Structures are given as structure tokens and as C-alpha cells.
mmCIF file of C-alpha atoms in Angstrom:
data_model
loop_
_atom_site.group_PDB
_atom_site.id
_atom_site.type_symbol
_atom_site.label_atom_id
_atom_site.label_comp_id
_atom_site.label_asym_id
_atom_site.label_seq_id
_atom_site.Cartn_x
_atom_site.Cartn_y
_atom_site.Cartn_z
ATOM 1 C CA MET R 183 86.600 114.418 113.510
ATOM 2 C CA PHE R 184 86.457 110.615 113.296
ATOM 3 C CA ILE R 185 82.678 110.643 113.103
ATOM 4 C CA LYS R 186 82.804 113.316 110.404
ATOM 5 C CA HIS R 187 85.279 111.225 108.364
ATOM 6 C CA ILE R 188 83.009 108.176 108.591
ATOM 7 C CA HIS R 189 79.948 110.147 107.501
ATOM 8 C CA ASN R 190 81.782 111.097 104.323
ATOM 9 C CA LYS R 191 82.142 107.409 103.388
ATOM 10 C CA LYS R 192 79.431 105.455 101.623
ATOM 11 C CA HIS R 193 79.230 102.159 103.524
ATOM 12 C CA SER R 194 76.387 99.891 104.495
ATOM 13 C CA LYS R 195 77.618 99.974 108.082
ATOM 14 C CA THR R 196 76.309 102.807 110.184
ATOM 15 C CA VAL R 197 78.326 104.859 112.624
ATOM 16 C CA GLU R 198 75.882 103.905 115.343
ATOM 17 C CA ASP R 199 76.851 100.246 114.850
ATOM 18 C CA PHE R 200 80.537 101.163 115.174
ATOM 19 C CA VAL R 201 80.342 103.435 118.255
ATOM 20 C CA PRO R 202 80.295 100.569 120.811
ATOM 21 C CA MET R 203 83.618 99.329 119.394
ATOM 22 C CA ILE R 204 85.099 102.805 119.732
ATOM 23 C CA ASN R 205 83.833 103.107 123.299
ATOM 24 C CA GLN R 206 85.065 99.665 124.295
ATOM 25 C CA TYR R 207 88.512 99.650 122.673
ATOM 26 C CA GLY R 208 89.319 103.355 122.327
ATOM 27 C CA PRO R 209 90.848 103.832 125.792
ATOM 28 C CA THR R 210 93.016 100.700 125.477
ATOM 29 C CA LEU R 211 94.250 101.698 122.035
ATOM 30 C CA MET R 212 94.857 105.258 123.244
ATOM 31 C CA ALA R 213 97.037 103.975 126.085
ATOM 32 C CA PHE R 214 98.908 101.713 123.648
ATOM 33 C CA ALA R 215 99.485 104.490 121.097
ATOM 34 C CA GLY R 216 100.333 107.018 123.832
ATOM 35 C CA ARG R 217 103.182 104.897 125.122
ATOM 36 C CA ILE R 218 104.608 104.576 121.618
ATOM 37 C CA VAL R 219 104.280 108.032 120.069
ATOM 38 C CA THR R 220 104.466 109.877 123.442
ATOM 39 C CA CYS R 221 102.622 112.999 122.232
ATOM 40 C CA GLN R 222 98.898 113.132 123.082
ATOM 41 C CA GLU R 223 97.891 114.648 119.747
ATOM 42 C CA ASP R 224 99.911 112.083 117.801
ATOM 43 C CA ALA R 225 98.397 109.247 119.829
ATOM 44 C CA GLU R 226 94.931 110.591 119.071
ATOM 45 C CA ASP R 227 95.800 110.662 115.369
ATOM 46 C CA VAL R 228 97.031 107.065 115.501
ATOM 47 C CA VAL R 229 93.861 105.888 117.250
ATOM 48 C CA GLN R 230 91.648 107.866 114.882
ATOM 49 C CA GLU R 231 93.375 106.328 111.870
ATOM 50 C CA THR R 232 93.088 102.909 113.508
ATOM 51 C CA PHE R 233 89.321 103.215 113.788
ATOM 52 C CA VAL R 234 88.950 104.710 110.315
ATOM 53 C CA THR R 235 90.910 101.780 108.878
ATOM 54 C CA ALA R 236 88.950 99.298 110.998
ATOM 55 C CA TYR R 237 85.679 100.830 109.826
ATOM 56 C CA GLU R 238 86.738 100.690 106.189
ATOM 57 C CA HIS R 239 87.890 97.063 106.524
ATOM 58 C CA LEU R 240 85.383 95.685 109.011
ATOM 59 C CA ASP R 241 84.219 93.169 106.419
ATOM 60 C CA ASP R 242 87.798 91.798 106.313
ATOM 61 C CA TYR R 243 87.835 90.949 110.029
ATOM 62 C CA ASP R 244 88.078 87.188 110.602
ATOM 63 C CA SER R 245 87.184 86.095 114.136
ATOM 64 C CA GLU R 246 88.751 82.690 113.401
ATOM 65 C CA ARG R 247 92.208 84.275 113.143
ATOM 66 C CA ALA R 248 92.110 86.702 116.075
ATOM 67 C CA SER R 249 89.906 88.430 118.588
ATOM 68 C CA LEU R 250 88.524 91.846 117.664
ATOM 69 C CA LYS R 251 90.868 93.454 120.193
ATOM 70 C CA THR R 252 93.911 91.748 118.675
ATOM 71 C CA TRP R 253 92.779 92.750 115.164
ATOM 72 C CA LEU R 254 92.482 96.380 116.309
ATOM 73 C CA TYR R 255 95.928 96.156 117.925
ATOM 74 C CA ARG R 256 97.275 94.942 114.588
ATOM 75 C CA ILE R 257 95.854 97.990 112.835
ATOM 76 C CA ALA R 258 97.079 100.326 115.607
ATOM 77 C CA TYR R 259 100.526 98.727 115.478
ATOM 78 C CA HIS R 260 100.867 99.483 111.794
ATOM 79 C CA GLU R 261 99.458 103.003 112.175
ATOM 80 C CA ALA R 262 101.860 103.806 115.031
ATOM 81 C CA LEU R 263 104.783 102.297 113.141
ATOM 82 C CA HIS R 264 103.892 104.389 110.104
ATOM 83 C CA HIS R 265 103.703 107.465 112.330
ATOM 84 C CA LEU R 266 107.095 106.756 113.929
ATOM 85 C CA ARG R 267 108.726 106.208 110.560
ATOM 86 C CA GLN R 268 107.364 109.522 109.339
ATOM 87 C CA ARG R 269 108.795 111.249 112.400
ATOM 88 C CA LYS R 270 112.149 109.450 112.129
ATOM 89 C CA ARG R 271 112.630 110.049 115.842
ATOM 90 C CA PHE R 272 114.779 107.038 116.493
ATOM 91 C CA LEU R 273 118.456 106.307 116.365
ATOM 92 C CA GLU R 274 119.701 103.048 114.905
ATOM 93 C CA ILE R 275 122.383 101.689 117.173
ATOM 94 C CA PRO R 276 124.998 99.783 115.168
ATOM 95 C CA ILE R 277 126.029 97.432 117.942
ATOM 96 C CA VAL R 278 126.923 93.792 117.654
ATOM 97 C CA VAL R 279 125.418 92.179 120.731
ATOM 98 C CA GLY R 280 127.136 89.090 122.050
ATOM 99 C CA ASP R 281 125.967 86.399 124.425
ATOM 100 C CA GLU R 282 128.341 87.639 127.119
ATOM 101 C CA ILE R 283 126.095 90.625 127.860
ATOM 102 C CA LEU R 284 123.760 89.864 130.727
ATOM 103 C CA ASP R 285 120.068 90.018 129.970
ATOM 104 C CA GLU R 286 119.210 92.534 132.665
ATOM 105 C CA LEU R 287 119.110 96.276 133.061
ATOM 106 C CA PRO R 288 121.689 98.211 135.113
ATOM 107 C CA ASP R 289 120.677 98.474 138.772
ATOM 108 C CA ALA R 290 120.704 102.280 138.840
ATOM 109 C CA THR R 291 118.224 102.636 135.962
ATOM 110 C CA THR R 292 115.491 105.206 136.458
ATOM 111 C CA VAL R 293 112.147 105.266 134.683
ATOM 112 C CA GLU R 294 113.275 108.374 132.812
ATOM 113 C CA GLN R 295 116.461 106.666 131.618
ATOM 114 C CA LEU R 296 114.513 103.607 130.508
ATOM 115 C CA ASP R 297 112.100 105.804 128.560
ATOM 116 C CA GLU R 298 115.021 107.678 126.970
ATOM 117 C CA ALA R 299 116.703 104.396 126.044
ATOM 118 C CA ILE R 300 113.499 102.982 124.523
ATOM 119 C CA GLN R 301 113.135 106.121 122.401
ATOM 120 C CA LYS R 302 116.572 105.379 120.888
ATOM 121 C CA LEU R 303 115.402 101.996 119.576
ATOM 122 C CA SER R 304 113.926 101.475 116.128
ATOM 123 C CA PRO R 305 110.133 101.834 115.849
ATOM 124 C CA GLU R 306 109.803 98.072 115.368
ATOM 125 C CA ASP R 307 111.765 97.362 118.552
ATOM 126 C CA GLN R 308 109.755 99.951 120.500
ATOM 127 C CA MET R 309 106.538 98.336 119.359
ATOM 128 C CA LEU R 310 107.637 94.817 120.306
ATOM 129 C CA LEU R 311 108.599 95.982 123.795
ATOM 130 C CA GLN R 312 105.292 97.781 124.119
ATOM 131 C CA LEU R 313 103.227 94.810 123.012
ATOM 132 C CA HIS R 314 105.034 92.190 125.066
ATOM 133 C CA TYR R 315 105.980 93.924 128.301
ATOM 134 C CA PHE R 316 103.527 96.778 128.709
ATOM 135 C CA ASP R 317 100.442 95.327 127.010
ATOM 136 C CA GLN R 318 101.284 91.755 128.041
ATOM 137 C CA ARG R 319 100.420 90.294 124.657
ATOM 138 C CA SER R 320 101.545 86.734 123.990
ATOM 139 C CA LEU R 321 104.173 86.032 121.347
ATOM 140 C CA LYS R 322 101.470 84.301 119.285
ATOM 141 C CA GLU R 323 99.315 87.440 119.386
ATOM 142 C CA ILE R 324 102.326 89.618 118.557
ATOM 143 C CA ALA R 325 103.054 87.439 115.527
ATOM 144 C CA TYR R 326 99.524 88.143 114.308
ATOM 145 C CA ILE R 327 99.591 91.850 115.223
ATOM 146 C CA THR R 328 102.881 92.524 113.474
ATOM 147 C CA GLY R 329 101.645 90.706 110.408
ATOM 148 C CA THR R 330 104.878 88.830 109.972
ATOM 149 C CA SER R 331 104.638 85.783 107.815
ATOM 150 C CA SER R 332 106.369 82.535 108.554
ATOM 151 C CA ASP R 333 106.114 78.899 107.536
ATOM 152 C CA SER R 334 105.056 77.969 111.027
ATOM 153 C CA LEU R 335 103.708 79.794 114.027
ATOM 154 C CA ASN R 336 106.238 78.060 116.313
ATOM 155 C CA ARG R 337 109.116 79.347 114.212
ATOM 156 C CA GLU R 338 107.711 82.889 114.300
ATOM 157 C CA VAL R 339 107.203 82.756 118.081
ATOM 158 C CA SER R 340 110.789 81.552 118.492
ATOM 159 C CA ARG R 341 112.037 84.367 116.242
ATOM 160 C CA LEU R 342 110.111 86.964 118.262
ATOM 161 C CA SER R 343 111.489 85.564 121.513
ATOM 162 C CA SER R 344 115.049 85.894 120.188
ATOM 163 C CA GLN R 345 114.330 89.378 118.914
ATOM 164 C CA LEU R 346 113.004 90.474 122.316
ATOM 165 C CA HIS R 347 116.169 89.081 123.923
ATOM 166 C CA ARG R 348 118.348 91.144 121.545
ATOM 167 C CA ILE R 349 116.240 94.252 122.226
ATOM 168 C CA ARG R 350 116.748 93.840 125.976
ATOM 169 C CA GLN R 351 120.489 93.530 125.372
ATOM 170 C CA ARG R 352 120.480 96.725 123.276
ATOM 171 C CA LEU R 353 118.602 98.498 126.061
ATOM 172 C CA ARG R 354 121.243 97.384 128.548
ATOM 173 C CA ILE R 355 124.001 98.818 126.356
ATOM 174 C CA ILE R 356 122.141 102.100 125.847
ATOM 175 C CA LEU R 357 121.407 102.398 129.584
ATOM 176 C CA THR R 358 125.009 101.649 130.487
ATOM 177 C CA ARG R 359 126.090 104.439 128.147
ATOM 178 C CA LEU R 360 123.512 106.816 129.648
ATOM 179 C CA ASN R 361 124.724 105.992 133.178
ATOM 180 C CA ASN R 362 128.328 106.694 132.149
ATOM 181 C CA GLU R 363 127.561 110.097 130.612
#
């Protein structure tokens, strides 16, 4: 389907020139999208849209700003976020998190409980966890991927670090509630 969509476009780039990028980065992006949207078909849609967007905007790629992989992650991030928002499959947790909450998960946490707790976070929080902990992207790369703008990169990295801390605290609260149910 992706190839068919590209053939319908009138670009100077050929599909044959783009196929190596799909082969090289497709599996990584599929794993990334699959951990976020959790349904195989939805993950395939996210990755397909990522490559369609990348193909349409290949001339906009700037290797000075980011690697090709990071640029593709940025596109996939926004596609997955768009998908999650359309699904509205998250629950906003109106919790005021204080410093007294330890920054660790309950000892009895299972993988299933952690997955359930992550699904209760906002799409933005899910994506930040995914990028930082599962995909091991640096805070600098995440700042680029998320497309957030800031006066300085150091300030944005600091903001992301604080945000990840608050997300971990929210997860602890959610997991504590799940363990008490």
C-alpha cells in the first residue's frame, strides 16, 4: 500500500531511491510504534504514514540538525501521537504529585501492571517514556523529536528531565492503586 501511495505522487525522487531507507529503518520504527499504539495494524498505519510523510518532505531533511534516524523518529512520534489522540484511549489522572513520593515503582509490579499503568498516561507521557527508557534516546534527541521549542537546548533538556521525573511519579501512584485493587 505504501508503494502504491508513493506511485500516485509526482515527485522527482523515485521509490527505488527510497526503498533502502524503508528497509533500514522500518523495523526500528515498527517496534517503536508497536510499543505505543499496541495494535499491530495501527502500528503499521503509523509507520506507513511516517514513510509517506518522510517521502513527501525528504527535501526538508537537514542532516545538520539531526541524523536521518532521529528525523524519522520525529515524524513517527507525531504520527503516533496523532493516532493516540484520535483513539482517545488514555485517562488523564488529575493528581498533584509532591516531592515526598519516592521516584521508584512498587516492588510487586508486574510487566502487565506496568503496561496497564502506562496506557493510563497521556499520549505525550507515553511517548516520552517510550523514547527515553525503551528506545534509549538522549534528552537532546527527544527535544528534537518532540519538536518542542525553547530559548535554549539546556533549558529544554532540563524541562524534559523534570517531566520524566513527574511521569515516573504518576506511574508509581497508578501502580500503587492497581496493587490495592
